[in-house]
């Protein structure tokens, strides 16, 4: 299995304060990589590095390299195209203040797709994939912000899929939604991993255990340990801190 | 809800009851003042309005001869046209410029530059309108004469440039607030979808902030309609049906300001000036009502 992403010596500082310390690891193609760790440990920062939205934080500085399919992403000149190769789902569901249809069609339109029939087909496919189509097919032109939290989160997943990403990043997607929707989305992720690589940042260690092929444990900007999920959740991970965190005896 | 509210008032300490009473008074006094002003203006004009004034002629005749000895005519059509045309032209300049500046300040400029901009805009807002009138009377007058080869530069164009300069700060600051109020999560979400900064602006921010932006435009227009001194000085102040930006005009407000000092209290001319006041009241009321309806319409959508 090849490497989809290769991260080496990645360091991020916000105004001089470290957020990631010389982190190196690879993400395999078509795996679900679970990323766990307490708040403030640099998980969100890592995702922002990967889709280069860290560039919107003026005080952030970055060292090290991130390669996507072997190409250093900092050398990619079409940064907007690069961002569309990566789907991003944020912790709080953000339905843009547009119709459901326009939410999903946003990225394809930004990429220049105009054909109505092409967009129709794409919107339906993405909403199907995100397990939302049945609930909204008869009201695609209502505001996305009118949906319930769980529906909005599935809408953002449909939106993240709309530009056919190679990598899907989810940042604590279940933090504001109910357990039933969480389970539905987890099922969706299991199917999606056949088509793409998934980075699953999660606040629920059990979620990583359920879904991830491998799991990485971050703490205060350090990558403490990355290994197959079985090992991380066994009684004998390499690091004591991992064991403590996973078993809830941390801190 | 009601029960909760009663209970909480009952438990309030004395000082809070006093504060609450004071705040209530402030709130109610606003309403009282508005009605009081309306009542006063209405009372001064009411006699002639219901008894003697030909309202059809008042609204549609361009003949404004309030001081003619044997044939007084009170037609405000030219004045109404003057007010609306100078405001419309001013808005044509101020709206694109003001919204553009607001978008730039809130989305594209560095925090340092933003502070500078805000100070400049506040300064601009603080310039008294008589100073604008003075600039119109001297500088802009000369400029228009030279650029357009016009005989005189005190024109609708001159007045609307002054009005535009006066309403731009209002439009910029309200529109900027509206844009700033759009949650950052919208920007982040759109950026993660590969939108360029400009796509973020027109596909996400403008739709999200449209109520506030509309309010900015309407308040700018209201400022223009109500403005007196600058237009009095810059537009030539002569009763005339405008035929283009280089016509001289006269507005409703300027007419009241210029003539109220010259009339005897209680006579016809005096009362007509107050009726013009009622007309202005009605216009602003209608503008506000339209604004409310439009905003409600947008909300329901
Ligand atoms: N925009 C920012 N400006 C300054 N510091 C930030 C910013 N975003 C994150 N940080 C800091 O970077 C560290 C890592 O944060 P983050 O990546 O959000 O961690 P996590 O997602 O694991 O909670 C924290 O100490 C946080 O305070
Ligand atoms: Mg986070």
Coordinates of C-alpha atoms and ligand atoms in Angstrom, one line a residue:
Chain A
X1 CA 0.0 0.0 0.0
X2 CA 1.4 3.4 -1.0
X3 CA 1.7 6.5 1.0
X4 CA -0.9 9.2 0.2
X5 CA 0.6 11.8 2.5
X6 CA 4.2 12.0 3.8
X7 CA 4.8 14.5 6.6
X8 CA 8.4 15.1 7.8
X9 CA 9.8 17.4 10.4
X10 CA 6.6 19.4 10.5
X11 CA 6.8 22.4 13.0
X12 CA 4.1 25.0 13.4
X13 CA 4.3 28.1 15.6
X14 CA 1.6 30.6 16.3
X15 CA 3.4 33.9 17.0
X16 CA 6.4 32.0 18.3
X17 CA 4.4 29.6 20.5
X18 CA 4.8 26.0 19.3
X19 CA 1.7 24.1 18.2
X20 CA 3.3 21.2 16.4
X21 CA 6.9 19.9 17.2
X22 CA 8.9 18.2 14.5
X23 CA 6.1 15.7 13.6
X24 CA 6.8 13.0 11.0
X25 CA 4.5 10.3 9.8
X26 CA 2.9 8.9 6.7
X27 CA -0.7 8.4 5.8
X28 CA -1.4 5.3 3.8
X29 CA -3.6 5.2 0.8
X30 CA -7.2 4.2 1.5
X31 CA -6.7 3.9 5.3
X32 CA -8.7 5.6 8.0
X33 CA -6.1 7.2 10.2
X34 CA -7.6 8.0 13.6
X35 CA -6.0 11.0 15.3
X36 CA -6.7 11.3 19.0
X37 CA -5.4 13.5 21.8
X38 CA -6.6 16.1 24.3
X39 CA -7.6 19.6 23.3
X40 CA -4.8 22.0 22.3
X41 CA -2.6 19.2 21.1
X42 CA -2.3 20.4 17.5
X43 CA -4.8 18.2 15.7
X44 CA -6.7 20.9 14.0
X45 CA -3.5 22.7 13.2
X46 CA -2.3 19.5 11.4
X47 CA -5.4 19.5 9.2
X48 CA -5.0 23.1 8.4
X49 CA -1.5 22.5 7.3
X50 CA -2.6 19.7 5.0
X51 CA -5.2 21.8 3.1
X52 CA -3.0 25.0 3.4
X53 CA -5.7 27.0 5.1
X54 CA -3.1 27.7 7.8
X55 CA -2.1 30.4 5.4
X56 CA -5.1 32.5 6.5
X57 CA -3.7 32.7 10.0
X58 CA -1.2 35.6 9.7
X59 CA 0.8 34.8 12.8
X60 CA 1.4 31.1 12.0
X61 CA 4.8 30.0 10.8
X62 CA 5.6 26.6 9.4
X63 CA 8.7 24.4 8.8
X64 CA 9.1 20.9 7.4
X65 CA 7.4 19.3 4.4
X66 CA 4.1 17.8 3.6
X67 CA 3.9 15.7 0.5
X68 CA 0.7 14.7 -1.2
X69 CA 1.2 11.9 -3.7
X70 CA 4.9 12.6 -3.4
X71 CA 4.6 16.3 -4.3
X72 CA 5.5 18.9 -1.7
X73 CA 2.3 20.8 -1.3
X74 CA 4.1 24.1 -0.6
X75 CA 5.3 24.1 -4.2
X76 CA 1.8 23.6 -5.6
X77 CA 0.9 26.8 -7.4
X78 CA -2.9 26.3 -7.7
X79 CA -3.7 26.3 -4.0
X80 CA -7.4 26.4 -4.7
X81 CA -7.2 23.3 -6.7
X82 CA -5.1 21.7 -4.0
X83 CA -7.7 22.5 -1.4
X84 CA -10.3 20.8 -3.5
X85 CA -8.2 17.6 -3.6
X86 CA -8.9 17.5 0.2
X87 CA -12.3 17.4 1.7
X88 CA -12.7 19.1 5.1
X89 CA -15.4 18.7 7.7
X90 CA -15.2 21.1 10.6
X91 CA -16.3 20.4 14.2
X92 CA -19.4 22.5 14.2
X93 CA -21.6 21.9 11.2
X94 CA -21.4 25.0 9.0
X95 CA -24.2 25.1 6.5
X96 CA -23.3 28.1 4.4
X97 CA -26.2 30.6 4.2
X98 CA -27.2 29.2 0.8
X99 CA -29.7 26.7 -0.3
X100 CA -29.0 23.0 0.3
X101 CA -28.3 22.7 -3.4
X102 CA -26.0 25.7 -3.6
X103 CA -24.1 24.4 -0.5
X104 CA -23.2 21.2 -2.3
X105 CA -22.7 22.9 -5.7
X106 CA -20.4 25.5 -4.2
X107 CA -17.0 23.9 -4.8
X108 CA -17.9 22.5 -8.2
X109 CA -19.0 26.0 -9.3
X110 CA -15.9 27.6 -7.8
X111 CA -14.0 25.1 -9.9
X112 CA -15.8 26.3 -13.0
X113 CA -18.5 23.6 -13.6
X114 CA -21.6 25.4 -15.0
X115 CA -23.7 22.7 -16.6
X116 CA -27.0 22.3 -14.8
X117 CA -27.4 18.6 -15.5
X118 CA -23.9 17.9 -14.4
X119 CA -24.4 19.8 -11.1
X120 CA -27.8 18.2 -10.5
X121 CA -26.3 14.8 -10.8
X122 CA -23.4 15.7 -8.6
X123 CA -25.6 17.2 -5.9
X124 CA -27.7 14.1 -5.8
X125 CA -24.7 11.7 -5.7
X126 CA -23.0 13.6 -2.9
X127 CA -26.2 13.9 -0.8
X128 CA -26.8 10.1 -1.3
X129 CA -23.2 9.4 -0.2
X130 CA -23.7 11.5 2.9
X131 CA -26.9 9.6 3.7
X132 CA -28.9 12.9 3.5
X133 CA -30.7 12.6 0.1
X134 CA -33.8 10.9 1.4
X135 CA -34.5 13.6 3.9
X136 CA -34.0 16.6 1.7
X137 CA -34.6 15.6 -1.9
X138 CA -38.0 17.5 -2.0
X139 CA -36.6 20.7 -0.5
X140 CA -33.2 21.3 -2.1
X141 CA -33.9 25.0 -2.4
X142 CA -34.4 25.7 1.3
X143 CA -31.6 27.3 3.3
X144 CA -28.9 24.9 4.5
X145 CA -28.8 26.6 7.8
X146 CA -32.4 25.6 8.4
X147 CA -31.5 21.9 8.7
X148 CA -31.0 20.3 12.1
X149 CA -27.5 20.0 13.5
X150 CA -27.1 16.4 12.5
X151 CA -28.5 17.1 9.0
X152 CA -26.2 20.1 8.6
X153 CA -23.2 18.0 9.5
X154 CA -24.1 15.5 6.8
X155 CA -24.6 18.4 4.4
X156 CA -21.0 19.5 5.1
X157 CA -19.9 16.0 4.4
X158 CA -21.8 16.0 1.1
X159 CA -20.2 19.4 0.4
X160 CA -16.7 18.0 1.2
X161 CA -17.4 15.1 -1.2
X162 CA -18.6 17.4 -4.0
X163 CA -15.2 18.2 -5.3
X164 CA -14.3 14.5 -5.4
X165 CA -11.5 14.7 -2.8
X166 CA -8.7 12.2 -2.6
X167 CA -8.3 12.8 1.1
X168 CA -11.2 13.4 3.5
X169 CA -10.3 15.2 6.8
X170 CA -12.9 15.2 9.6
X171 CA -12.2 17.4 12.6
X172 CA -14.2 16.1 15.6
X173 CA -17.3 15.9 13.4
X174 CA -19.5 14.3 16.1
X175 CA -18.9 17.0 18.7
X176 CA -22.3 18.7 18.2
X177 CA -24.5 16.0 16.8
X178 CA -26.6 13.2 18.3
X179 CA -25.3 9.6 18.6
X180 CA -27.7 8.2 16.0
X181 CA -26.4 10.6 13.3
X182 CA -22.9 9.9 14.5
X183 CA -23.5 6.2 13.8
X184 CA -24.9 6.9 10.4
X185 CA -21.9 9.0 9.5
X186 CA -19.6 6.3 10.7
X187 CA -21.3 3.9 8.4
X188 CA -20.8 6.4 5.6
X189 CA -17.1 6.7 6.4
X190 CA -16.7 2.9 6.2
X191 CA -17.9 2.9 2.6
X192 CA -16.0 6.0 1.6
X193 CA -12.6 4.6 2.6
X194 CA -12.8 2.4 -0.4
X195 CA -12.6 5.5 -2.6
X196 CA -10.4 7.8 -0.5
X197 CA -8.0 8.3 2.3
X198 CA -9.6 9.5 5.5
X199 CA -8.0 11.5 8.4
X200 CA -10.4 11.2 11.3
X201 CA -9.6 13.6 14.1
X202 CA -11.8 12.6 16.9
X203 CA -12.6 13.5 20.5
X204 CA -14.1 10.1 21.1
X205 CA -11.3 7.5 21.4
X206 CA -13.9 4.7 20.9
X207 CA -14.7 6.2 17.5
X208 CA -11.1 5.7 16.5
X209 CA -11.2 2.2 17.8
X210 CA -14.3 1.5 15.8
X211 CA -13.2 3.0 12.5
X212 CA -9.5 3.5 12.2
X213 CA -7.0 1.3 10.5
X214 CA -4.2 3.0 12.4
X215 CA -4.3 5.6 15.1
X216 CA -2.0 8.5 16.0
X217 CA -1.9 9.9 19.5
X218 CA -0.9 13.6 19.8
X219 CA -0.1 15.5 23.0
X220 CA 0.9 19.1 23.3
X221 CA 2.1 19.3 19.7
X222 CA 4.1 16.1 19.9
X223 CA 3.2 12.9 18.0
X224 CA 3.5 10.5 20.9
X225 CA 2.8 7.3 19.0
X226 CA 1.3 6.0 15.8
X227 CA 0.6 2.4 15.2
X228 CA -2.2 0.1 14.1
X229 CA -5.3 0.7 16.0
X230 CA -5.1 -2.8 17.6
X231 CA -1.8 -2.0 19.1
X232 CA -2.8 1.5 20.3
X233 CA -5.8 0.1 22.1
X234 CA -4.1 -3.0 23.4
X235 CA -2.7 -3.3 26.9
X236 CA 0.8 -2.8 25.7
X237 CA 1.2 0.3 23.5
X238 CA 4.7 1.6 23.4
X239 CA 4.0 4.7 25.4
X240 CA 2.5 4.8 28.9
X241 CA 0.8 8.2 28.0
X242 CA -1.0 6.5 25.1
X243 CA -2.3 3.8 27.4
X244 CA -3.4 6.3 30.0
X245 CA -5.2 8.5 27.5
X246 CA -6.9 5.6 25.7
X247 CA -8.1 4.1 29.0
X248 CA -9.3 7.4 30.4
X249 CA -6.8 7.5 33.3
X250 CA -4.9 10.3 31.7
X251 CA -3.8 13.5 33.6
Chain B
X1 CA -42.2 33.2 30.8
X2 CA -44.5 35.7 32.4
X3 CA -44.4 34.0 35.7
X4 CA -40.7 33.9 35.7
X5 CA -40.5 37.5 34.8
X6 CA -42.8 38.6 37.6
X7 CA -40.9 36.5 40.1
X8 CA -37.6 38.0 39.1
X9 CA -38.8 41.6 39.4
X10 CA -40.2 40.9 42.8
X11 CA -36.8 39.6 44.0
X12 CA -34.9 42.6 42.5
X13 CA -33.0 44.8 45.0
X14 CA -34.1 48.4 45.2
X15 CA -31.3 49.8 43.2
X16 CA -32.1 47.5 40.3
X17 CA -35.7 48.5 40.4
X18 CA -34.6 52.2 40.1
X19 CA -32.3 51.4 37.2
X20 CA -35.0 49.4 35.4
X21 CA -37.5 52.2 35.9
X22 CA -34.9 54.7 34.5
X23 CA -34.2 52.5 31.4
X24 CA -38.0 52.2 30.8
X25 CA -38.4 55.9 31.0
X26 CA -35.6 56.4 28.4
X27 CA -37.3 53.9 26.1
X28 CA -40.7 55.5 26.4
X29 CA -39.4 59.0 26.1
X30 CA -38.0 58.1 22.6
X31 CA -41.5 57.3 21.5
X32 CA -42.9 60.4 23.2
X33 CA -40.3 62.6 21.5
X34 CA -41.1 61.3 18.0
X35 CA -44.8 61.7 18.4
X36 CA -44.2 65.1 20.0
X37 CA -42.2 66.4 17.1
X38 CA -44.7 65.0 14.6
X39 CA -47.5 66.6 16.6
X40 CA -45.8 70.0 16.7
X41 CA -45.0 70.0 13.0
X42 CA -48.5 68.8 12.2
X43 CA -50.2 71.4 14.4
X44 CA -48.3 74.3 12.8
X45 CA -49.3 73.2 9.3
X46 CA -52.7 71.7 9.9
X47 CA -54.8 74.8 9.6
X48 CA -53.8 75.5 6.0
X49 CA -53.4 71.8 5.1
X50 CA -57.1 71.1 5.7
X51 CA -58.4 74.5 4.8
X52 CA -57.2 76.3 1.8
X53 CA -54.2 74.3 0.4
X54 CA -54.8 72.7 -3.0
X55 CA -53.0 69.4 -2.3
X56 CA -53.0 68.3 -5.9
X57 CA -51.3 71.5 -6.9
X58 CA -49.0 71.3 -3.9
X59 CA -47.7 68.0 -5.0
X60 CA -47.7 68.3 -8.8
X61 CA -47.1 72.0 -9.7
X62 CA -43.6 73.1 -10.2
X63 CA -44.5 76.7 -9.4
X64 CA -43.2 77.8 -6.1
X65 CA -44.1 81.5 -5.7
X66 CA -44.8 81.8 -2.0
X67 CA -44.1 85.5 -1.8
X68 CA -45.8 86.7 -5.0
X69 CA -48.0 89.7 -4.1
X70 CA -51.2 88.9 -6.1
X71 CA -50.8 85.3 -7.1
X72 CA -49.2 83.1 -4.5
X73 CA -48.5 79.5 -5.7
X74 CA -47.3 76.7 -3.5
X75 CA -46.2 73.9 -5.9
X76 CA -43.4 71.7 -4.5
X77 CA -43.0 69.3 -7.5
X78 CA -39.7 70.8 -8.5
X79 CA -38.5 70.6 -4.9
X80 CA -39.5 67.0 -4.6
X81 CA -37.8 66.2 -7.8
X82 CA -34.8 68.2 -6.6
X83 CA -34.6 66.1 -3.4
X84 CA -35.0 62.8 -5.1
X85 CA -32.7 63.5 -8.0
X86 CA -29.9 64.8 -5.9
X87 CA -30.3 61.8 -3.5
X88 CA -30.4 59.3 -6.3
X89 CA -27.3 60.6 -8.0
X90 CA -25.5 60.7 -4.7
X91 CA -26.5 57.1 -4.0
X92 CA -25.2 56.1 -7.5
X93 CA -21.8 57.3 -6.3
X94 CA -21.9 56.5 -2.6
X95 CA -23.4 52.9 -2.7
X96 CA -20.7 51.2 -4.9
X97 CA -18.0 53.2 -3.4
X98 CA -19.2 52.7 0.2
X99 CA -19.8 49.0 -0.1
X100 CA -16.6 48.5 -2.0
X101 CA -14.7 50.3 0.8
X102 CA -16.5 48.3 3.4
X103 CA -15.5 45.0 1.7
X104 CA -12.0 46.1 1.4
X105 CA -11.7 47.2 5.0
X106 CA -13.3 44.1 6.4
X107 CA -11.9 41.4 4.1
X108 CA -8.8 42.5 2.3
X109 CA -6.7 44.9 4.3
X110 CA -4.2 44.3 7.1
X111 CA -5.3 45.0 10.7
X112 CA -3.0 48.0 10.8
X113 CA -4.3 49.6 7.7
X114 CA -7.9 48.8 8.9
X115 CA -7.3 50.9 12.0
X116 CA -6.1 53.8 9.9
X117 CA -9.0 53.5 7.6
X118 CA -11.5 53.5 10.5
X119 CA -10.0 56.7 11.9
X120 CA -10.2 58.4 8.5
X121 CA -13.8 57.3 8.0
X122 CA -14.7 58.5 11.5
X123 CA -13.1 61.9 10.7
X124 CA -15.0 62.1 7.5
X125 CA -18.2 61.4 9.3
X126 CA -17.4 64.2 11.8
X127 CA -17.1 67.0 9.3
X128 CA -20.1 69.3 9.8
X129 CA -22.3 69.6 6.8
X130 CA -21.8 73.4 6.5
X131 CA -18.1 72.6 5.8
X132 CA -19.1 70.3 3.0
X133 CA -21.4 73.1 1.7
X134 CA -18.5 75.4 1.8
X135 CA -16.3 73.0 -0.1
X136 CA -19.1 72.6 -2.7
X137 CA -19.5 76.4 -2.9
X138 CA -15.8 77.0 -3.6
X139 CA -13.6 74.1 -4.6
X140 CA -16.2 71.8 -6.3
X141 CA -17.8 74.8 -8.0
X142 CA -14.6 75.7 -9.7
X143 CA -13.8 72.1 -10.6
X144 CA -17.2 71.6 -12.3
X145 CA -16.9 74.8 -14.2
X146 CA -13.5 73.8 -15.5
X147 CA -14.2 70.1 -16.2
X148 CA -17.6 70.5 -17.8
X149 CA -17.1 74.0 -19.2
X150 CA -20.4 74.9 -17.4
X151 CA -21.4 78.5 -16.7
X152 CA -21.9 77.7 -13.0
X153 CA -20.8 74.8 -10.9
X154 CA -23.5 75.0 -8.2
X155 CA -25.5 72.2 -9.6
X156 CA -27.2 68.9 -8.7
X157 CA -23.9 67.2 -9.5
X158 CA -22.1 69.3 -7.0
X159 CA -24.7 68.7 -4.3
X160 CA -24.8 65.0 -4.9
X161 CA -21.0 64.7 -4.7
X162 CA -21.2 66.4 -1.3
X163 CA -24.0 64.2 -0.2
X164 CA -22.1 61.1 -1.4
X165 CA -19.1 62.2 0.6
X166 CA -21.3 62.6 3.6
X167 CA -23.2 59.3 3.3
X168 CA -20.1 57.2 2.4
X169 CA -18.9 57.1 6.0
X170 CA -22.3 55.9 7.3
X171 CA -22.5 53.2 4.6
X172 CA -19.0 52.1 5.2
X173 CA -19.2 51.8 8.9
X174 CA -22.6 50.0 8.9
X175 CA -21.7 47.7 6.0
X176 CA -18.4 46.9 7.6
X177 CA -20.2 45.9 10.9
X178 CA -22.5 43.7 8.9
X179 CA -19.7 42.0 7.2
X180 CA -17.7 41.6 10.4
X181 CA -20.8 40.0 12.0
X182 CA -20.7 37.1 9.5
X183 CA -19.2 34.2 11.4
X184 CA -15.6 33.3 10.6
X185 CA -16.7 29.7 10.3
X186 CA -18.4 30.7 7.0
X187 CA -15.2 32.0 5.6
X188 CA -13.3 29.0 6.8
X189 CA -15.8 26.6 5.3
X190 CA -15.7 28.4 1.9
X191 CA -12.0 28.6 1.9
X192 CA -11.7 24.9 2.6
X193 CA -13.8 24.3 -0.5
X194 CA -11.2 26.0 -2.6
X195 CA -12.9 29.4 -3.0
X196 CA -10.8 32.4 -3.8
X197 CA -11.1 35.3 -1.5
X198 CA -13.2 37.1 -4.0
X199 CA -15.5 34.1 -4.4
X200 CA -15.8 34.0 -0.6
X201 CA -16.9 37.6 -0.7
X202 CA -19.6 37.4 -3.4
X203 CA -20.8 33.9 -2.9
X204 CA -20.9 33.8 0.9
X205 CA -20.4 37.1 2.7
X206 CA -22.7 39.3 0.6
X207 CA -25.6 36.9 0.8
X208 CA -25.0 36.3 4.5
X209 CA -24.8 40.0 5.2
X210 CA -27.5 41.3 2.9
X211 CA -29.8 42.6 5.6
X212 CA -27.1 44.7 7.1
X213 CA -25.8 45.9 3.8
X214 CA -29.4 47.0 2.8
X215 CA -29.7 48.8 6.1
X216 CA -26.4 50.6 5.4
X217 CA -27.7 51.8 2.0
X218 CA -31.0 52.9 3.3
X219 CA -29.5 54.8 6.2
X220 CA -27.1 56.5 3.7
X221 CA -30.1 57.5 1.6
X222 CA -32.0 58.7 4.6
X223 CA -29.0 60.9 5.5
X224 CA -29.0 62.3 2.0
X225 CA -32.8 63.0 1.9
X226 CA -32.6 64.8 5.3
X227 CA -29.4 66.8 4.6
X228 CA -30.0 70.5 4.4
X229 CA -27.0 72.9 4.7
X230 CA -24.7 71.3 2.1
X231 CA -27.3 71.0 -0.6
X232 CA -28.5 74.5 0.2
X233 CA -25.0 75.8 -0.5
X234 CA -23.9 73.5 -3.3
X235 CA -26.9 73.1 -5.6
X236 CA -27.6 76.6 -6.7
X237 CA -30.8 76.7 -4.6
X238 CA -33.1 77.7 -7.4
X239 CA -36.5 76.2 -8.2
X240 CA -36.1 74.2 -11.4
X241 CA -37.1 70.9 -12.9
X242 CA -33.8 69.2 -13.3
X243 CA -32.9 68.1 -16.8
X244 CA -29.5 66.6 -16.0
X245 CA -26.7 66.5 -13.5
X246 CA -25.6 70.0 -14.4
X247 CA -29.0 71.6 -13.7
X248 CA -29.3 73.7 -10.6
X249 CA -32.0 72.5 -8.2
X250 CA -33.6 73.2 -4.9
X251 CA -34.5 70.6 -2.3
X252 CA -37.4 70.4 0.2
X253 CA -35.1 70.7 3.2
X254 CA -33.2 73.7 1.8
X255 CA -36.4 75.5 1.1
X256 CA -37.5 75.2 4.8
X257 CA -34.1 76.2 6.1
X258 CA -33.8 79.2 3.8
X259 CA -37.4 80.6 4.1
X260 CA -38.5 79.8 7.6
X261 CA -36.6 82.8 9.0
X262 CA -38.3 85.1 6.5
X263 CA -41.9 84.4 7.2
X264 CA -44.3 85.7 9.8
X265 CA -45.4 83.1 12.2
X266 CA -48.8 81.6 11.4
X267 CA -49.3 83.0 7.9
X268 CA -49.9 80.8 4.9
X269 CA -46.3 80.6 3.7
X270 CA -45.2 79.7 7.3
X271 CA -47.8 76.9 7.3
X272 CA -46.8 75.6 3.9
X273 CA -43.2 75.2 5.1
X274 CA -44.5 73.1 7.9
X275 CA -46.6 71.1 5.4
X276 CA -43.3 70.5 3.6
X277 CA -42.0 69.2 6.9
X278 CA -45.0 66.8 7.1
X279 CA -44.2 65.7 3.5
X280 CA -40.5 65.0 4.5
X281 CA -41.8 63.0 7.5
X282 CA -44.0 61.0 5.2
X283 CA -41.2 60.3 2.8
X284 CA -38.8 59.0 5.5
X285 CA -41.6 57.0 7.0
X286 CA -42.3 55.3 3.7
X287 CA -38.6 54.7 3.1
X288 CA -38.3 53.1 6.5
X289 CA -41.4 51.0 5.9
X290 CA -40.1 49.8 2.6
X291 CA -36.9 48.9 4.3
X292 CA -38.7 46.9 7.0
X293 CA -40.8 45.1 4.4
X294 CA -37.8 44.2 2.2
X295 CA -35.9 43.0 5.2
X296 CA -38.9 40.9 6.4
X297 CA -39.2 39.5 2.9
X298 CA -35.6 38.5 2.9
X299 CA -35.9 36.9 6.3
X300 CA -38.9 34.8 5.3
X301 CA -37.1 33.6 2.3
Ligands
LIG1 N1 -5.3 30.9 15.3 C1 -4.5 30.6 16.3 N2 -3.8 31.6 16.9 C2 -3.0 31.4 17.9 N3 -2.8 30.2 18.5 C3 -3.6 29.1 18.0 C4 -4.4 29.3 16.9 N4 -5.0 28.1 16.6 C5 -4.5 27.3 17.5 N5 -3.7 27.9 18.3 C6 -2.9 27.2 19.4 O1 -2.2 26.1 18.9 C7 -2.3 25.0 19.8 C8 -2.9 23.8 19.1 O2 -4.3 24.1 18.8 P1 -5.2 23.1 17.9 O3 -4.5 22.8 16.6 O4 -6.5 23.8 17.7 O5 -5.4 21.9 18.8 P2 -6.5 20.8 18.9 O6 -7.3 20.8 17.6 O7 -5.8 19.5 19.1 O8 -7.4 21.2 20.0 C9 -3.1 25.4 21.0 O9 -2.2 25.8 22.0 C10 -3.8 26.6 20.5 O10 -4.0 27.6 21.5
LIG2 MG1 -9.3 21.1 17.3

